PDB file of C-alpha atoms in Angstrom:
ATOM      1  CA  MET A  71      19.463   4.407  -3.824  1.00 40.00           C
ATOM      2  CA  PHE A  72      17.978   2.894  -0.709  1.00 40.00           C
ATOM      3  CA  SER A  73      19.599  -0.054   1.003  1.00 40.00           C
ATOM      4  CA  LYS A  74      17.928  -3.389   0.433  1.00 38.00           C
ATOM      5  CA  SER A  75      18.092  -4.150   4.156  1.00 39.00           C
ATOM      6  CA  LEU A  76      15.362  -1.625   4.917  1.00 44.00           C
ATOM      7  CA  LYS A  77      12.247  -3.670   5.557  1.00 46.00           C
ATOM      8  CA  LEU A  78       9.507  -1.438   4.171  1.00 45.00           C
ATOM      9  CA  VAL A  79       9.181   1.875   2.424  1.00 46.00           C
ATOM     10  CA  SER A  80       5.633   3.162   2.044  1.00 56.00           C
ATOM     11  CA  LEU A  81       4.068   6.179   0.406  1.00 61.00           C
ATOM     12  CA  LEU A  82       0.723   7.612   1.415  1.00 61.00           C
ATOM     13  CA  LEU A  83      -1.302   9.719  -0.992  1.00 58.00           C
ATOM     14  CA  VAL A  84      -3.471  12.099   0.987  1.00 58.00           C
ATOM     15  CA  LEU A  85      -7.034  12.553  -0.229  1.00 54.00           C
ATOM     16  CA  GLY A  86      -8.795  15.739   0.776  1.00 51.00           C
ATOM     17  CA  ASP A  87     -11.075  17.954  -1.238  1.00 45.00           C
ATOM     18  CA  VAL A  88      -9.263  17.925  -4.579  1.00 40.00           C
ATOM     19  CA  ALA A  89      -9.454  15.293  -7.332  1.00 40.00           C
ATOM     20  CA  LEU A  90      -6.726  15.337  -9.961  1.00 41.00           C
ATOM     21  CA  THR A  91      -6.841  13.698 -13.383  1.00 43.00           C
ATOM     22  CA  ALA A  92      -4.231  13.393 -16.073  1.00 46.00           C
ATOM     23  CA  CYS A  93      -4.131  12.215 -19.669  1.00 50.00           C
ATOM     24  CA  VAL A  94      -0.857  10.636 -20.780  1.00 50.00           C
ATOM     25  CA  PRO A  95      -0.443  10.202 -24.548  1.00 58.00           C
ATOM     26  CA  ARG A  96       0.751   6.805 -25.681  1.00 59.00           C
ATOM     27  CA  SER A  97       3.875   6.522 -27.789  1.00 63.00           C
ATOM     28  CA  ARG A  98       5.958   3.666 -29.154  1.00 72.00           C
ATOM     29  CA  SER A  99       9.231   3.068 -27.350  1.00 72.00           C
ATOM     30  CA  SER A 100      11.603   0.246 -26.528  1.00 80.00           C
ATOM     31  CA  VAL A 101      13.268  -0.595 -23.241  1.00 79.00           C
ATOM     32  CA  GLN A 102      16.522  -2.541 -22.963  1.00 83.00           C
ATOM     33  CA  VAL A 103      16.522  -4.545 -19.738  1.00 81.00           C
ATOM     34  CA  PRO A 104      20.063  -5.211 -18.462  1.00 83.00           C
ATOM     35  CA  ALA A 105      21.039  -8.837 -17.915  1.00 86.00           C
ATOM     36  CA  THR A 106      22.503  -8.054 -14.483  1.00 88.00           C
ATOM     37  CA  VAL A 107      21.333  -5.755 -11.717  1.00 85.00           C
ATOM     38  CA  PRO A 108      23.187  -2.422 -11.915  1.00 85.00           C
ATOM     39  CA  SER A 109      25.212  -1.476  -8.843  1.00 83.00           C
ATOM     40  CA  ASP A 110      23.175   1.697  -8.357  1.00 79.00           C
ATOM     41  CA  ALA A 111      19.774   0.040  -8.663  1.00 79.00           C
ATOM     42  CA  SER A 112      17.213   0.648  -5.957  1.00 74.00           C
ATOM     43  CA  SER A 113      15.978  -2.097  -3.700  1.00 73.00           C
ATOM     44  CA  GLU A 114      12.941  -4.141  -4.697  1.00 76.00           C
ATOM     45  CA  ILE A 115       9.732  -2.141  -4.353  1.00 76.00           C
ATOM     46  CA  ASP A 116       7.277  -3.704  -1.946  1.00 81.00           C
ATOM     47  CA  PRO A 117       3.856  -4.212  -3.611  1.00 85.00           C
ATOM     48  CA  ASP A 118       2.320  -2.507  -0.549  1.00 83.00           C
ATOM     49  CA  PHE A 119       4.441   0.570  -1.294  1.00 79.00           C
ATOM     50  CA  LEU A 120       1.543   2.873  -2.154  1.00 81.00           C
ATOM     51  CA  GLY A 121      -0.854   3.809   0.640  1.00 84.00           C
ATOM     52  CA  LEU A 122      -3.827   6.141   0.954  1.00 88.00           C
ATOM     53  CA  ALA A 123      -4.549   8.713   3.647  1.00 88.00           C
ATOM     54  CA  PHE A 124      -7.785  10.452   4.565  1.00 89.00           C
ATOM     55  CA  GLU A 125      -8.422  13.416   6.817  1.00 88.00           C
ATOM     56  CA  GLN A 126     -10.515  11.906   9.608  1.00 88.00           C
ATOM     57  CA  ASN A 127     -13.928  13.312   8.672  1.00 87.00           C
ATOM     58  CA  SER A 128     -13.390  12.946   4.914  1.00 90.00           C
ATOM     59  CA  PHE A 129     -13.127   9.164   5.207  1.00 93.00           C
ATOM     60  CA  VAL A 130     -16.875   8.838   5.857  1.00 94.00           C
ATOM     61  CA  ARG A 131     -17.696  10.350   2.457  1.00 91.00           C
ATOM     62  CA  TYR A 132     -14.981   8.385   0.656  1.00 92.00           C
ATOM     63  CA  ALA A 133     -16.143   5.133   2.268  1.00 95.00           C
ATOM     64  CA  GLU A 134     -19.886   5.469   1.709  1.00 94.00           C
ATOM     65  CA  ASP A 135     -22.127   7.204  -0.827  1.00 93.00           C
ATOM     66  CA  ASP A 136     -25.320   9.125  -0.110  1.00 90.00           C
ATOM     67  CA  GLU A 137     -27.393   5.941  -0.443  1.00 94.00           C
ATOM     68  CA  GLY A 138     -25.413   4.113   2.228  1.00 93.00           C
ATOM     69  CA  ASN A 139     -23.505   1.904  -0.215  1.00 96.00           C
ATOM     70  CA  VAL A 140     -19.760   1.428  -0.527  1.00 96.00           C
ATOM     71  CA  ASN A 141     -18.396   4.423  -2.413  1.00 96.00           C
ATOM     72  CA  ALA A 142     -17.825   3.034  -5.899  1.00 96.00           C
ATOM     73  CA  PHE A 143     -15.298   5.730  -6.800  1.00 94.00           C
ATOM     74  CA  SER A 144     -13.028   4.799  -3.887  1.00 93.00           C
ATOM     75  CA  ALA A 145     -13.446   1.066  -4.456  1.00 94.00           C
ATOM     76  CA  ASN A 146     -12.666   1.393  -8.174  1.00 94.00           C
ATOM     77  CA  LEU A 147      -9.660   3.616  -7.460  1.00 90.00           C
ATOM     78  CA  MET A 148      -8.182   1.074  -5.069  1.00 92.00           C
ATOM     79  CA  GLU A 149      -8.878  -1.825  -7.419  1.00 92.00           C
ATOM     80  CA  SER A 150      -7.303   0.053 -10.309  1.00 92.00           C
ATOM     81  CA  VAL A 151      -4.138   0.772  -8.342  1.00 89.00           C
ATOM     82  CA  TYR A 152      -3.617  -2.405  -6.363  1.00 91.00           C
ATOM     83  CA  SER A 153      -4.595  -4.854  -9.114  1.00 91.00           C
ATOM     84  CA  ARG A 154      -1.554  -3.527 -10.947  1.00 90.00           C
ATOM     85  CA  MET A 155       0.791  -3.471  -7.970  1.00 87.00           C
ATOM     86  CA  GLY A 156      -0.251  -6.735  -6.361  1.00 89.00           C
ATOM     87  CA  GLY A 157      -0.347  -5.230  -2.884  1.00 89.00           C
ATOM     88  CA  LYS A 158      -3.074  -4.172  -0.485  1.00 90.00           C
ATOM     89  CA  PRO A 159      -4.247  -0.689   0.530  1.00 91.00           C
ATOM     90  CA  ASN A 160      -2.691   0.786   3.669  1.00 92.00           C
ATOM     91  CA  ILE A 161      -5.135   3.505   4.689  1.00 94.00           C
ATOM     92  CA  ARG A 162      -4.130   6.171   7.196  1.00 94.00           C
ATOM     93  CA  LEU A 163      -6.983   7.809   9.098  1.00 95.00           C
ATOM     94  CA  GLY A 164      -5.769  11.028  10.669  1.00 92.00           C
ATOM     95  CA  GLY A 165      -4.678  14.609  10.174  1.00 91.00           C
ATOM     96  CA  THR A 166      -4.547  17.758  12.270  1.00 93.00           C
ATOM     97  CA  SER A 167      -8.259  17.817  13.102  1.00 91.00           C
ATOM     98  CA  PRO A 168      -8.357  14.437  14.917  1.00 93.00           C
ATOM     99  CA  ASP A 169      -5.140  15.267  16.765  1.00 96.00           C
ATOM    100  CA  TYR A 170      -7.173  17.985  18.480  1.00 96.00           C
ATOM    101  CA  GLY A 171     -10.409  15.993  18.341  1.00 95.00           C
ATOM    102  CA  ARG A 172     -12.544  14.156  20.871  1.00 96.00           C
ATOM    103  CA  TYR A 173     -14.124  10.710  21.026  1.00 97.00           C
ATOM    104  CA  LEU A 174     -17.740  10.852  22.214  1.00 97.00           C
ATOM    105  CA  PRO A 175     -19.114   7.369  23.057  1.00 96.00           C
ATOM    106  CA  GLY A 176     -22.712   8.660  22.922  1.00 97.00           C
ATOM    107  CA  GLN A 177     -22.426  10.347  19.522  1.00 97.00           C
ATOM    108  CA  ALA A 178     -24.611   8.698  16.875  1.00 96.00           C
ATOM    109  CA  GLU A 179     -22.964  10.377  13.882  1.00 95.00           C
ATOM    110  CA  PRO A 180     -19.668   8.782  12.817  1.00 96.00           C
ATOM    111  CA  ALA A 181     -17.874  12.125  12.595  1.00 94.00           C
ATOM    112  CA  LEU A 182     -18.789  15.766  13.072  1.00 93.00           C
ATOM    113  CA  PRO A 183     -18.776  18.169  11.425  1.00 90.00           C
ATOM    114  CA  VAL A 184     -19.674  16.357   8.202  1.00 84.00           C
ATOM    115  CA  ALA A 185     -16.854  16.879   5.702  1.00 77.00           C
ATOM    116  CA  GLU A 186     -17.700  19.156   2.794  1.00 72.00           C
ATOM    117  CA  GLN A 187     -15.678  20.199  -0.230  1.00 63.00           C
ATOM    118  CA  ASP A 188     -14.537  23.463   1.329  1.00 65.00           C
ATOM    119  CA  ASN A 189     -14.591  22.299   4.951  1.00 64.00           C
ATOM    120  CA  TYR A 190     -12.971  18.906   5.272  1.00 60.00           C
ATOM    121  CA  GLN A 191     -11.477  19.562   8.705  1.00 72.00           C
ATOM    122  CA  ASN A 192     -12.445  21.502  11.813  1.00 84.00           C
ATOM    123  CA  ILE A 193      -9.413  21.859  14.044  1.00 92.00           C
ATOM    124  CA  GLY A 194     -10.591  21.989  17.629  1.00 93.00           C
ATOM    125  CA  GLY A 195     -14.178  21.030  16.824  1.00 92.00           C
ATOM    126  CA  THR A 196     -13.880  17.505  15.413  1.00 93.00           C
ATOM    127  CA  THR A 197     -15.636  14.659  17.220  1.00 95.00           C
ATOM    128  CA  ILE A 198     -16.113  10.996  16.324  1.00 96.00           C
ATOM    129  CA  GLY A 199     -18.483   8.368  17.676  1.00 97.00           C
ATOM    130  CA  PRO A 200     -18.339   4.565  17.930  1.00 96.00           C
ATOM    131  CA  SER A 201     -19.892   4.050  14.490  1.00 96.00           C
ATOM    132  CA  TYR A 202     -16.941   5.763  12.787  1.00 97.00           C
ATOM    133  CA  TRP A 203     -14.781   2.673  12.778  1.00 97.00           C
ATOM    134  CA  SER A 204     -17.478   0.559  11.089  1.00 96.00           C
ATOM    135  CA  TYR A 205     -16.651   2.283   7.800  1.00 96.00           C
ATOM    136  CA  THR A 206     -13.349   0.426   7.721  1.00 96.00           C
ATOM    137  CA  THR A 207     -15.316  -2.719   6.800  1.00 95.00           C
ATOM    138  CA  ASN A 208     -16.147  -1.134   3.434  1.00 95.00           C
ATOM    139  CA  PHE A 209     -12.612  -1.981   2.320  1.00 95.00           C
ATOM    140  CA  PRO A 210     -12.033  -5.470   3.743  1.00 92.00           C
ATOM    141  CA  ASN A 211      -8.730  -5.988   1.932  1.00 91.00           C
ATOM    142  CA  ALA A 212      -7.164  -2.883   3.464  1.00 94.00           C
ATOM    143  CA  VAL A 213      -5.038  -2.427   6.550  1.00 95.00           C
ATOM    144  CA  TYR A 214      -5.238   0.752   8.585  1.00 96.00           C
ATOM    145  CA  THR A 215      -2.822   3.149  10.220  1.00 95.00           C
ATOM    146  CA  VAL A 216      -4.946   4.635  12.992  1.00 97.00           C
ATOM    147  CA  GLN A 217      -3.791   8.042  14.148  1.00 96.00           C
ATOM    148  CA  VAL A 218      -4.836   8.949  17.691  1.00 97.00           C
ATOM    149  CA  PRO A 219      -4.619  12.304  19.505  1.00 97.00           C
ATOM    150  CA  MET A 220      -1.376  13.365  21.141  1.00 98.00           C
ATOM    151  CA  ALA A 221      -1.838  17.138  20.901  1.00 97.00           C
ATOM    152  CA  THR A 222      -4.171  16.864  23.884  1.00 97.00           C
ATOM    153  CA  THR A 223      -2.559  16.634  27.314  1.00 97.00           C
ATOM    154  CA  ASN A 224      -5.416  14.366  28.413  1.00 97.00           C
ATOM    155  CA  VAL A 225      -4.000  10.908  27.720  1.00 98.00           C
ATOM    156  CA  SER A 226      -7.390   9.378  28.620  1.00 97.00           C
ATOM    157  CA  GLU A 227      -8.693  10.831  25.345  1.00 97.00           C
ATOM    158  CA  THR A 228      -5.949   9.030  23.455  1.00 98.00           C
ATOM    159  CA  ILE A 229      -6.721   5.759  25.212  1.00 98.00           C
ATOM    160  CA  ALA A 230     -10.420   6.080  24.345  1.00 97.00           C
ATOM    161  CA  TRP A 231      -9.589   6.411  20.622  1.00 97.00           C
ATOM    162  CA  VAL A 232      -7.352   3.351  20.678  1.00 98.00           C
ATOM    163  CA  GLN A 233      -9.847   1.274  22.656  1.00 98.00           C
ATOM    164  CA  SER A 234     -12.743   2.165  20.364  1.00 97.00           C
ATOM    165  CA  ALA A 235     -10.703   1.429  17.228  1.00 97.00           C
ATOM    166  CA  LEU A 236      -9.450  -1.950  18.457  1.00 97.00           C
ATOM    167  CA  ASP A 237     -12.937  -2.886  19.599  1.00 97.00           C
ATOM    168  CA  SER A 238     -14.183  -2.468  16.012  1.00 96.00           C
ATOM    169  CA  ILE A 239     -11.313  -3.170  13.615  1.00 96.00           C
ATOM    170  CA  PRO A 240      -9.888  -6.714  13.481  1.00 92.00           C
ATOM    171  CA  GLU A 241      -6.315  -6.897  14.725  1.00 89.00           C
ATOM    172  CA  ASP A 242      -5.023  -8.200  11.392  1.00 92.00           C
ATOM    173  CA  GLN A 243      -6.404  -5.082   9.673  1.00 95.00           C
ATOM    174  CA  ILE A 244      -4.530  -2.613  11.872  1.00 96.00           C
ATOM    175  CA  PHE A 245      -1.099  -1.832  10.493  1.00 95.00           C
ATOM    176  CA  SER A 246      -0.167   0.516  13.321  1.00 96.00           C
ATOM    177  CA  ILE A 247      -1.324   3.041  15.905  1.00 97.00           C
ATOM    178  CA  GLN A 248       0.116   6.507  15.341  1.00 97.00           C
ATOM    179  CA  PRO A 249       0.098   8.958  18.282  1.00 98.00           C
ATOM    180  CA  GLY A 250      -0.048  12.541  17.070  1.00 97.00           C
ATOM    181  CA  ASN A 251       0.140  14.384  13.761  1.00 95.00           C
ATOM    182  CA  GLU A 252       3.014  16.682  12.816  1.00 96.00           C
ATOM    183  CA  PRO A 253       4.102  17.300  16.421  1.00 97.00           C
ATOM    184  CA  ASP A 254       6.897  19.551  15.209  1.00 97.00           C
ATOM    185  CA  LEU A 255       4.127  22.088  14.479  1.00 96.00           C
ATOM    186  CA  TYR A 256       2.690  22.066  18.002  1.00 97.00           C
ATOM    187  CA  ALA A 257       3.007  25.641  19.306  1.00 97.00           C
ATOM    188  CA  ASP A 258       2.433  27.563  22.515  1.00 97.00           C
ATOM    189  CA  GLY A 259       0.165  29.995  20.665  1.00 96.00           C
ATOM    190  CA  PHE A 260      -1.596  27.539  18.319  1.00 96.00           C
ATOM    191  CA  THR A 261      -5.197  28.325  17.358  1.00 95.00           C
ATOM    192  CA  GLY A 262      -7.744  26.203  15.535  1.00 93.00           C
ATOM    193  CA  ALA A 263     -10.925  26.895  13.577  1.00 90.00           C
ATOM    194  CA  ASP A 264     -12.359  30.373  14.140  1.00 89.00           C
ATOM    195  CA  GLY A 265      -9.360  31.257  16.277  1.00 93.00           C
ATOM    196  CA  ILE A 266     -10.160  28.829  19.097  1.00 94.00           C
ATOM    197  CA  PRO A 267      -7.081  28.598  21.373  1.00 96.00           C
ATOM    198  CA  LEU A 268      -5.555  25.108  21.440  1.00 96.00           C
ATOM    199  CA  GLN A 269      -2.714  25.810  23.807  1.00 96.00           C
ATOM    200  CA  PRO A 270      -1.172  24.696  27.116  1.00 97.00           C
ATOM    201  CA  PRO A 271      -2.197  23.457  29.578  1.00 97.00           C
ATOM    202  CA  GLU A 272      -5.019  21.587  27.774  1.00 97.00           C
ATOM    203  CA  TYR A 273      -2.887  21.001  24.669  1.00 97.00           C
ATOM    204  CA  GLN A 274       0.791  20.512  23.941  1.00 97.00           C
ATOM    205  CA  GLY A 275       2.970  23.517  23.350  1.00 97.00           C
ATOM    206  CA  THR A 276       6.178  23.771  21.363  1.00 98.00           C
ATOM    207  CA  LEU A 277       8.209  20.553  21.577  1.00 98.00           C
ATOM    208  CA  THR A 278      11.867  19.640  21.223  1.00 98.00           C
ATOM    209  CA  SER A 279      13.271  16.241  20.315  1.00 98.00           C
ATOM    210  CA  ALA A 280      13.540  15.465  24.027  1.00 98.00           C
ATOM    211  CA  THR A 281      10.036  16.580  25.012  1.00 98.00           C
ATOM    212  CA  TYR A 282       8.510  14.915  21.963  1.00 98.00           C
ATOM    213  CA  THR A 283      10.260  11.650  22.772  1.00 98.00           C
ATOM    214  CA  GLY A 284       9.159  11.891  26.388  1.00 98.00           C
ATOM    215  CA  ASN A 285       5.538  12.556  25.485  1.00 98.00           C
ATOM    216  CA  TRP A 286       5.406   9.898  22.773  1.00 98.00           C
ATOM    217  CA  THR A 287       6.820   7.158  25.001  1.00 98.00           C
ATOM    218  CA  ARG A 288       4.524   8.177  27.870  1.00 98.00           C
ATOM    219  CA  TYR A 289       1.424   7.993  25.671  1.00 98.00           C
ATOM    220  CA  VAL A 290       2.453   4.649  24.193  1.00 98.00           C
ATOM    221  CA  SER A 291       3.079   3.211  27.670  1.00 98.00           C
ATOM    222  CA  ALA A 292      -0.332   4.446  28.830  1.00 98.00           C
ATOM    223  CA  ILE A 293      -2.023   2.889  25.786  1.00 98.00           C
ATOM    224  CA  LYS A 294      -0.316  -0.455  26.331  1.00 98.00           C
ATOM    225  CA  ASP A 295      -1.226  -0.475  30.022  1.00 98.00           C
ATOM    226  CA  ALA A 296      -4.885   0.438  29.461  1.00 98.00           C
ATOM    227  CA  VAL A 297      -5.826  -1.384  26.242  1.00 98.00           C
ATOM    228  CA  SER A 298      -5.481  -5.144  26.516  1.00 97.00           C
ATOM    229  CA  LYS A 299      -5.999  -5.660  22.774  1.00 96.00           C
ATOM    230  CA  VAL A 300      -2.722  -3.934  21.898  1.00 97.00           C
ATOM    231  CA  PRO A 301      -0.477  -6.778  20.714  1.00 96.00           C
ATOM    232  CA  PRO A 302       3.086  -7.134  21.956  1.00 95.00           C
ATOM    233  CA  GLY A 303       6.010  -5.979  19.888  1.00 96.00           C
ATOM    234  CA  ARG A 304       6.173  -3.352  17.154  1.00 97.00           C
ATOM    235  CA  PHE A 305       2.740  -1.805  16.715  1.00 97.00           C
ATOM    236  CA  PHE A 306       3.243   1.985  16.663  1.00 98.00           C
ATOM    237  CA  SER A 307       4.260   4.655  14.142  1.00 97.00           C
ATOM    238  CA  ALA A 308       6.456   7.530  15.285  1.00 97.00           C
ATOM    239  CA  LEU A 309       8.066  10.756  14.095  1.00 96.00           C
ATOM    240  CA  ASP A 310       5.344  11.729  11.615  1.00 93.00           C
ATOM    241  CA  THR A 311       6.677  15.256  11.318  1.00 95.00           C
ATOM    242  CA  ALA A 312       5.923  17.956   8.763  1.00 92.00           C
ATOM    243  CA  LYS A 313       9.631  18.576   8.194  1.00 91.00           C
ATOM    244  CA  ALA A 314      12.449  16.098   7.698  1.00 90.00           C
ATOM    245  CA  ASP A 315      15.045  18.130   9.605  1.00 90.00           C
ATOM    246  CA  LEU A 316      13.234  18.335  12.952  1.00 93.00           C
ATOM    247  CA  PHE A 317      13.099  15.601  15.620  1.00 97.00           C
ATOM    248  CA  LEU A 318      15.965  13.805  13.901  1.00 96.00           C
ATOM    249  CA  VAL A 319      15.637  10.030  13.803  1.00 97.00           C
ATOM    250  CA  ASP A 320      19.033   9.218  15.293  1.00 97.00           C
ATOM    251  CA  GLU A 321      18.585  11.809  18.042  1.00 97.00           C
ATOM    252  CA  CYS A 322      15.153  10.551  19.108  1.00 98.00           C
ATOM    253  CA  PHE A 323      16.312   6.933  19.084  1.00 98.00           C
ATOM    254  CA  ASP A 324      19.302   7.910  21.237  1.00 98.00           C
ATOM    255  CA  LEU A 325      16.804   9.544  23.614  1.00 98.00           C
ATOM    256  CA  GLY A 326      14.976   6.208  23.955  1.00 98.00           C
ATOM    257  CA  ILE A 327      11.904   6.590  21.768  1.00 98.00           C
ATOM    258  CA  ASP A 328      11.999   2.880  20.858  1.00 98.00           C
ATOM    259  CA  GLU A 329      12.354   1.668  24.424  1.00 94.00           C
ATOM    260  CA  GLY A 330      10.756  -1.764  24.578  1.00 94.00           C
ATOM    261  CA  GLY A 331      10.896  -2.262  20.788  1.00 97.00           C
ATOM    262  CA  VAL A 332       7.471  -0.777  19.988  1.00 98.00           C
ATOM    263  CA  ILE A 333       8.065   1.205  16.775  1.00 98.00           C
ATOM    264  CA  LYS A 334       6.916  -0.485  13.573  1.00 96.00           C
ATOM    265  CA  GLU A 335       7.397   2.459  11.248  1.00 95.00           C
ATOM    266  CA  VAL A 336       9.006   5.883  11.198  1.00 95.00           C
ATOM    267  CA  ALA A 337       6.716   8.212   9.258  1.00 90.00           C
ATOM    268  CA  ARG A 338       7.523  11.576   7.738  1.00 91.00           C
ATOM    269  CA  HIS A 339       5.271  13.912   5.769  1.00 90.00           C
ATOM    270  CA  TYR A 340       6.289  14.991   2.294  1.00 86.00           C
ATOM    271  CA  TYR A 341       4.996  18.276   0.881  1.00 86.00           C
ATOM    272  CA  GLN A 342       5.481  18.753  -2.840  1.00 85.00           C
ATOM    273  CA  GLY A 343       4.734  22.462  -2.459  1.00 79.00           C
ATOM    274  CA  GLN A 344       2.599  25.066  -0.782  1.00 71.00           C
ATOM    275  CA  ALA A 345      -1.071  25.579  -1.516  1.00 63.00           C
ATOM    276  CA  GLY A 346      -1.615  26.594  -5.116  1.00 66.00           C
ATOM    277  CA  THR A 347      -4.101  26.719  -7.948  1.00 74.00           C
ATOM    278  CA  ALA A 348      -4.696  24.808 -11.152  1.00 78.00           C
ATOM    279  CA  GLU A 349      -2.163  27.068 -12.862  1.00 80.00           C
ATOM    280  CA  THR A 350       0.629  25.807 -10.587  1.00 81.00           C
ATOM    281  CA  LEU A 351      -0.066  22.078 -10.903  1.00 81.00           C
ATOM    282  CA  GLY A 352       2.458  21.695 -13.698  1.00 83.00           C
ATOM    283  CA  SER A 353       5.163  23.863 -12.168  1.00 87.00           C
ATOM    284  CA  VAL A 354       4.788  22.408  -8.664  1.00 86.00           C
ATOM    285  CA  LEU A 355       2.955  19.086  -8.480  1.00 83.00           C
ATOM    286  CA  MET A 356       4.459  17.667 -11.695  1.00 86.00           C
ATOM    287  CA  ASN A 357       7.915  19.211 -11.179  1.00 90.00           C
ATOM    288  CA  LEU A 358      10.260  16.203 -11.061  1.00 90.00           C
ATOM    289  CA  THR A 359      13.286  18.326 -10.136  1.00 92.00           C
ATOM    290  CA  LEU A 360      11.395  19.597  -7.109  1.00 90.00           C
ATOM    291  CA  THR A 361      10.415  16.022  -6.257  1.00 89.00           C
ATOM    292  CA  HIS A 362      14.020  14.811  -6.377  1.00 90.00           C
ATOM    293  CA  GLY A 363      15.186  17.658  -4.159  1.00 91.00           C
ATOM    294  CA  ASN A 364      12.412  17.091  -1.642  1.00 88.00           C
ATOM    295  CA  LEU A 365      12.994  13.344  -1.487  1.00 89.00           C
ATOM    296  CA  ASP A 366      16.687  13.854  -0.799  1.00 91.00           C
ATOM    297  CA  LYS A 367      15.705  15.383   2.551  1.00 91.00           C
ATOM    298  CA  PHE A 368      14.638  11.919   3.768  1.00 91.00           C
ATOM    299  CA  ARG A 369      17.884  10.210   2.835  1.00 90.00           C
ATOM    300  CA  ASP A 370      19.570  10.631   6.233  1.00 92.00           C
ATOM    301  CA  SER A 371      16.600   9.075   8.041  1.00 93.00           C
ATOM    302  CA  ILE A 372      16.409   6.159   5.612  1.00 90.00           C
ATOM    303  CA  ASP A 373      20.142   5.488   5.745  1.00 92.00           C
ATOM    304  CA  TRP A 374      20.236   5.623   9.547  1.00 95.00           C
ATOM    305  CA  LEU A 375      17.324   3.211   9.922  1.00 94.00           C
ATOM    306  CA  SER A 376      18.778   0.863   7.327  1.00 91.00           C
ATOM    307  CA  ALA A 377      22.089   0.731   9.171  1.00 94.00           C
ATOM    308  CA  ASN A 378      20.825   0.739  12.762  1.00 97.00           C
ATOM    309  CA  GLN A 379      17.192  -0.416  12.838  1.00 96.00           C
ATOM    310  CA  PRO A 380      16.576  -2.405   9.628  1.00 93.00           C
ATOM    311  CA  GLU A 381      13.490  -4.072  11.106  1.00 94.00           C
ATOM    312  CA  ILE A 382      11.728  -0.691  11.301  1.00 94.00           C
ATOM    313  CA  GLY A 383      10.090   0.595   8.135  1.00 89.00           C
ATOM    314  CA  PHE A 384      10.234   4.127   6.802  1.00 88.00           C
ATOM    315  CA  GLY A 385       7.086   5.655   5.370  1.00 82.00           C
ATOM    316  CA  LYS A 386       5.951   9.062   4.289  1.00 64.00           C
ATOM    317  CA  ALA A 387       2.675  10.747   3.525  1.00 63.00           C
ATOM    318  CA  LEU A 388       2.640  12.681   0.265  1.00 58.00           C
ATOM    319  CA  ILE A 389       0.708  15.893   0.836  1.00 55.00           C
ATOM    320  CA  PHE A 390      -0.620  17.507  -2.330  1.00 48.00           C
ATOM    321  CA  PRO A 391      -0.786  21.303  -2.541  1.00 45.00           C
ATOM    322  CA  GLU A 392      -4.343  22.242  -1.595  1.00 41.00           C
ATOM    323  CA  ALA A 393      -6.380  24.238  -4.056  1.00 34.00           C
TER     324      ALA A 393
END
């Protein structure tokens, strides 16, 4: 079980183009609550434990309906979840497409291309405009993890995203700024939508723990120097990798990734399985043995942070298999 000294553990459920429903039959049962806390009990679960994540372009559709009103489905979903938990939504806006995206100050549309059921991301072709951030007001009780590009080698692009977000979203509604998305998957030969090359020198190539740490700290320093609205202290999320065994937490901290005490949360991405179909939902998505085995991969990171950096939270995004 996780140490109680760890400040925050969060889970992000990623919403893309698939909606899942389940029917759980009710049955009578009794539960015997022990009078004392067992020695192997987990730490207290923070009511803000459960978060939500949206691919950048998809958020527009989840935030607003076709008539320009707050999307009732999203609002009801959040109310249903958080009224039971007592916490508040922590919404991550990000994904691969915005990591290779561009901010266009003259763009009237909030995000292009418009997200559709079978095209919710356009890697290499995604752009957002100033009006994008106004959709965050549709969920006034939420806080936001704002991912900004780090795949680009043009740090001015990253600064523009941060500046535009902080100009629109109140400071108390921003949980953190997160440079990059799954940087362990950056590759020298990476291609985006329709085979567009997204490679050095315009974009990052394959990284190691050392080069990732160097890039991440350089981008964070540039953001802090250029954007006056960035508050002091811990305001950034780091290490949001696709795999738990790359860019190891202790190694990157030894390399100086938290120089200046800027990291608020270490984030990892959790994949329950590879892309599947409705026939594999039971064997993959609902497979508790698979879940236990996958979660064990994060134990080293959690234990190290608990022992060495207890003020830094550990979070993960739960990525559903795409259908």
